[in-house]
Short mmCIF file of C-alpha atoms in Angstrom, two decimals:
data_model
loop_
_atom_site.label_atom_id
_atom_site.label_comp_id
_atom_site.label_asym_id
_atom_site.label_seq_id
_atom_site.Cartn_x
_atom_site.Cartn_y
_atom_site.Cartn_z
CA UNK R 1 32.20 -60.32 22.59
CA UNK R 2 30.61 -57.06 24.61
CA UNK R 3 30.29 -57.92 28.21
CA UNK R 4 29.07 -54.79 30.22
CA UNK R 5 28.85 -55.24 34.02
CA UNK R 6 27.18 -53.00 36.42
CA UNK R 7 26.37 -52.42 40.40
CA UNK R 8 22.88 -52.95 41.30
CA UNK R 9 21.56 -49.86 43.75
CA UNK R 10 22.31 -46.34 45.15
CA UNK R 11 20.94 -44.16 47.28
CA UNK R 12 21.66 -40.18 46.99
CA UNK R 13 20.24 -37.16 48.97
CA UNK R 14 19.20 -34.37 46.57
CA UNK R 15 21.26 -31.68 46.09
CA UNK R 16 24.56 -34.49 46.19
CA UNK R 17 26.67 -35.85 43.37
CA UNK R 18 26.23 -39.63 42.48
CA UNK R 19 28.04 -41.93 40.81
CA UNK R 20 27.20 -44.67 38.88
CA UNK R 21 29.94 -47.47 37.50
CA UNK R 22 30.29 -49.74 34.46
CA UNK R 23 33.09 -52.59 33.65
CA UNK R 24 33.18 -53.34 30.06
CA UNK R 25 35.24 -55.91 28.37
CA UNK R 26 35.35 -55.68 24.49
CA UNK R 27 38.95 -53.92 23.46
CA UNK R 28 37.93 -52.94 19.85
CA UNK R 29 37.11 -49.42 19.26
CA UNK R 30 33.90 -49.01 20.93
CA UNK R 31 31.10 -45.98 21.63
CA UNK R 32 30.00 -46.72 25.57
CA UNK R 33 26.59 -45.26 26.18
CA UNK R 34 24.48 -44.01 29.08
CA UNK R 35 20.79 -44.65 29.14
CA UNK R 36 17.90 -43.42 31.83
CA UNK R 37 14.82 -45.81 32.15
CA UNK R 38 12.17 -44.07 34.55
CA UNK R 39 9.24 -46.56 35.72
CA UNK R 40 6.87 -47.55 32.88
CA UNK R 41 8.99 -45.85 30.09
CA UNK R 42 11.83 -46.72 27.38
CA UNK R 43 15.52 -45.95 27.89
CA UNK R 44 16.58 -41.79 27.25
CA UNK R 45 19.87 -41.84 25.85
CA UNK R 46 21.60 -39.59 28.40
CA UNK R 47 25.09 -39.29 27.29
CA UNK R 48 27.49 -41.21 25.02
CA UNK R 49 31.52 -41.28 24.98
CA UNK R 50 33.84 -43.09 22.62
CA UNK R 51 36.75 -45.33 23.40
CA UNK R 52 39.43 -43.05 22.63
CA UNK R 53 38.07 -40.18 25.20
CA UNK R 54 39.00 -39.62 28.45
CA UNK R 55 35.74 -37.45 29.56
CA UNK R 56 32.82 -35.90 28.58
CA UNK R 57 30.65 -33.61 30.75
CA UNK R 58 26.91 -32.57 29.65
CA UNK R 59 25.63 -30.27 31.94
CA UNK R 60 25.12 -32.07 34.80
CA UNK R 61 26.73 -35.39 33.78
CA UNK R 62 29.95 -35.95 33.64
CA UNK R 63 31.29 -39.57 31.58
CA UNK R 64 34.87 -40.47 32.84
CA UNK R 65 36.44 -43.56 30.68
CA UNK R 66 39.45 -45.53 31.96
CA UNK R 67 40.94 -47.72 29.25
CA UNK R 68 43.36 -49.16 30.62
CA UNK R 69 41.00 -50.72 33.49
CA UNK R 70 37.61 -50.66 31.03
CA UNK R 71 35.75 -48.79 33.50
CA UNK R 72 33.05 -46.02 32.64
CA UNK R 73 31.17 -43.87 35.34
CA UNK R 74 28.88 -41.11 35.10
CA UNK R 75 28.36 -38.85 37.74
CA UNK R 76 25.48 -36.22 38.18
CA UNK R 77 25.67 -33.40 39.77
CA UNK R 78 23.08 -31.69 42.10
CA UNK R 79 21.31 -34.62 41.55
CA UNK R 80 17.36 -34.23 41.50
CA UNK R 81 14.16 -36.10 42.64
CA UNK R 82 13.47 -36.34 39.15
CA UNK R 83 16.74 -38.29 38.68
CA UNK R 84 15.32 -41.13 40.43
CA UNK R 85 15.41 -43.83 37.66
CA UNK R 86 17.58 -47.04 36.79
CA UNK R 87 20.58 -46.19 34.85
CA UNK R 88 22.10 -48.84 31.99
CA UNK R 89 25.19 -48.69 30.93
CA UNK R 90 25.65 -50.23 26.77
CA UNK R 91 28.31 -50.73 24.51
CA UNK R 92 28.65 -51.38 20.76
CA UNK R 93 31.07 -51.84 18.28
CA UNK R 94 32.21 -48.71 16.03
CA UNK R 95 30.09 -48.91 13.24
CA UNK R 96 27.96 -51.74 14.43
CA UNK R 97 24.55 -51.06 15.86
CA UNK R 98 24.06 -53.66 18.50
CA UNK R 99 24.23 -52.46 21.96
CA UNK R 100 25.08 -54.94 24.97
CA UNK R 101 23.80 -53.60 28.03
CA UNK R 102 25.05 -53.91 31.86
CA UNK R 103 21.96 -54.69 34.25
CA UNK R 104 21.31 -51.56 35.41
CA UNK R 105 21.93 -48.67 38.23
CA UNK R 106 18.65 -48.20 40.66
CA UNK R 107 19.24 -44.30 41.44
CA UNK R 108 17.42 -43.55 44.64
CA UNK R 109 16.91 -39.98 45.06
CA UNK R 110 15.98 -38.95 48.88
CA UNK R 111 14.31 -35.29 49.26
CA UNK K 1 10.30 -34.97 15.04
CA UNK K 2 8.15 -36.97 16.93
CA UNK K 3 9.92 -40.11 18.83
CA UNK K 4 9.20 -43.23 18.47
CA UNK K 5 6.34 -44.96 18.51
CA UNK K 6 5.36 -49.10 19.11
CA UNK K 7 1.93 -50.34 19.21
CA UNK K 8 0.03 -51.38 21.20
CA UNK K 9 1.69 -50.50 24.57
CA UNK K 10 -0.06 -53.17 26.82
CA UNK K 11 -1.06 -57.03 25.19
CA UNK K 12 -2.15 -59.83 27.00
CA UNK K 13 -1.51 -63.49 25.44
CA UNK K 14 -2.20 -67.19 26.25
CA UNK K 15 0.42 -69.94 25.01
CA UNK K 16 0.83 -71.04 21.88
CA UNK K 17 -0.85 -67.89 20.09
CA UNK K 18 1.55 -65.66 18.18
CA UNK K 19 1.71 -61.85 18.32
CA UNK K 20 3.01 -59.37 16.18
CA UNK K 21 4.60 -55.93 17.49
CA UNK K 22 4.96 -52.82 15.28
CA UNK K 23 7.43 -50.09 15.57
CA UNK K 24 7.56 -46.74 14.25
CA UNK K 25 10.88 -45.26 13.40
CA UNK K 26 11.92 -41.43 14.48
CA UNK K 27 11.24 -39.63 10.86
CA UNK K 28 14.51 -40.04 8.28
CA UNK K 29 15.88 -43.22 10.62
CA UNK K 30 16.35 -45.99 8.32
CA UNK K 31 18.02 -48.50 11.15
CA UNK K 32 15.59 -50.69 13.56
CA UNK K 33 16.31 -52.25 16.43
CA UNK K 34 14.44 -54.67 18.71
CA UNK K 35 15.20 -55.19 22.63
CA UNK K 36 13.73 -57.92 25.19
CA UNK K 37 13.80 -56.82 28.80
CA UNK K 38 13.09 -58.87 31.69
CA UNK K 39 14.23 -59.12 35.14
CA UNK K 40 16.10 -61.76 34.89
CA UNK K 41 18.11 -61.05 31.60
CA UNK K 42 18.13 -57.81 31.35
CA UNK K 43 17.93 -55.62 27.91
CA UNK K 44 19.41 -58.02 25.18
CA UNK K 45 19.03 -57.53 21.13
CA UNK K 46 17.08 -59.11 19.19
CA UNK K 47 17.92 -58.15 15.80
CA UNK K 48 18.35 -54.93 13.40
CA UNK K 49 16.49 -53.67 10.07
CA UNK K 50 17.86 -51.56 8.33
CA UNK K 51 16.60 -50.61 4.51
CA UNK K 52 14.35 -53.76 4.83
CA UNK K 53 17.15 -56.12 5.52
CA UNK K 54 17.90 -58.01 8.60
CA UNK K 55 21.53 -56.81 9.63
CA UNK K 56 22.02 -58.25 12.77
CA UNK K 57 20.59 -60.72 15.15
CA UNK K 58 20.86 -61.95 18.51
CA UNK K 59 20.61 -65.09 20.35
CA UNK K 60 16.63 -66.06 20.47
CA UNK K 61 15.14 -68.95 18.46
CA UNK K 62 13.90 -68.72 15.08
CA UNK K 63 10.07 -68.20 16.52
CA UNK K 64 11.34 -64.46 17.09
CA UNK K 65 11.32 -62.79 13.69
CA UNK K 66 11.16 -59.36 12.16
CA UNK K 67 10.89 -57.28 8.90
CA UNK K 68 10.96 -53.39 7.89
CA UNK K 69 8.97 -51.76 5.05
CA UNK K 70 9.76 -49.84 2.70
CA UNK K 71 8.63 -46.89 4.88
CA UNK K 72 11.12 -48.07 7.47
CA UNK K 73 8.40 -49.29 10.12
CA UNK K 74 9.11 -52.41 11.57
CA UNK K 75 7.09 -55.24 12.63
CA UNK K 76 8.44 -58.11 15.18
CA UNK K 77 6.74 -61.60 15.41
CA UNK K 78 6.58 -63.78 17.99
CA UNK K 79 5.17 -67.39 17.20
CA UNK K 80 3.84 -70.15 19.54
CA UNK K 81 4.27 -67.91 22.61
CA UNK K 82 5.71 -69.36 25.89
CA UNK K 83 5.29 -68.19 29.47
CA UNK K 84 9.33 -66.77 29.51
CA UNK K 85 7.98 -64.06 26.74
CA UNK K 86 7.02 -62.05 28.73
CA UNK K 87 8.60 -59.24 28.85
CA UNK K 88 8.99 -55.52 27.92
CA UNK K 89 9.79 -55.16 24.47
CA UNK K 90 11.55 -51.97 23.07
CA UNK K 91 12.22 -50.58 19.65
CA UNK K 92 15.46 -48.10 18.89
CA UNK K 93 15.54 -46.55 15.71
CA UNK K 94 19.05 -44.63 15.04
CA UNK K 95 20.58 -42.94 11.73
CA UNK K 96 24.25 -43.49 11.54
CA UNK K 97 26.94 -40.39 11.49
CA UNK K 98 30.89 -41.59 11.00
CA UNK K 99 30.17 -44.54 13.15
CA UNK K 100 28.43 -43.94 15.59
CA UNK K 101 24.51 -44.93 16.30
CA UNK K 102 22.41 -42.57 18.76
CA UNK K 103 19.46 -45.03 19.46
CA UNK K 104 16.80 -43.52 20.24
CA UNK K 105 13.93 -45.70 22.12
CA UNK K 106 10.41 -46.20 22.23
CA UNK K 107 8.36 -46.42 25.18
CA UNK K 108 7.73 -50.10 24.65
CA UNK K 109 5.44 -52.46 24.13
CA UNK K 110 4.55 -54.69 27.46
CA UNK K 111 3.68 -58.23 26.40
CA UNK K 112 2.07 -60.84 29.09
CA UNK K 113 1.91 -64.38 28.17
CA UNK K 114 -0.45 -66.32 30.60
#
């Protein structure tokens, strides 16, 4: 089954790249998500990459898979006060609609 | 297209009532997805609609139930409520291209049992 792991905090100065990691553990072919949650609100869906990418960049976010060692990050660039938000990681099955979700990335931005 | 939607956003229960949670797909979404969040565990599923059928469900006992309509709303029940339902409870509707699902979320719907 999905298992999607996840560090707990970070702390960035605006105007800095951060980095945010994800272990997940299912082999089959998978899509791995990234997901914004700001205080009070649902998740955004930020970004998505599937198991047989190397990298994705979005504007300011960049999704870097390594299969071999089932780790995802995301990194954002020039990150912003408004970037301030926790950060979930998810995973689901290719063409199965159940996400498992890691516990979540606190994003600190400091002005 | 609008996003969507849950009502209410904020619900206050005692133990042992039930409640019922609706959700409001984005427009031309047929799939449904519910999500419990809580501090302690985290987001975890609940269980999917899709065309009025349950597709998939997760772990939580049978007093956590569900159905779709025909206009692809969805409704979530919760029966004989206990204190650990509390939570933040989030809807995802998603339309499915070669595989992949692009859930999209609502803003939630925070229930307090007391």
């Amino acid at each position: 089954g999905e298992d999607v792991e996840q560090s707990l905090f970070l702390s960035v100065r605006e105007g800095d790249s951060s980095v945010i990691n994800c272990t997940y553990t299912d082999s089959s072919s998978t899509y791995l998500y990234w997901y914004k949650q700001e205080p009070g609100a649902g998740l955004q869906l930020l970004t998505y990459i599937f198991s047989n990418m190397d990298m994705k960049q979005d504007q300011r976010l960049t999704v870097l898979l390594n299969k071999k060692d089932k780790h995802l990050s995301l990194r954002i660039a020039d990150t912003q006060t408004g970037d301030s938000a926790i950060y979930f990681c998810a995973e689901s099955i290719y063409g199965n609609n159940r996400l498992a979700f890691g516990k979540g990335n606190q994003v600190v931005v400091i002005p | 297209k609008a996003g969507v939607t849950q009502t209410p956003r904020y619900l206050i229960k005692t133990r042992g009532q039930q409640v019922t949670l609706s959700c409001s797909p984005i427009s031309g979404h047929r799939s449904v997805s519910w999500y419990q969040q809580t501090p302690g565990q985290g987001l975890q599923f609940l269980f999917e609609y899709f065309s009025e059928t349950q597709r998939n469900k997760g772990n939580f006992p049978g007093r956590f139930s569900g159905r779709q309509f025909s206009n692809s709303r969805s409704e979530m029940n919760v029966s004989t409520l206990e204190l650990g339902d509390s939570a933040l409870y989030l809807c995802a509707s998603s339309s499915l291209d070669r595989g992949l699902y692009e859930q999209y979320f609502g803003p939630g719907t925070r229930l307090t049992v007391t």
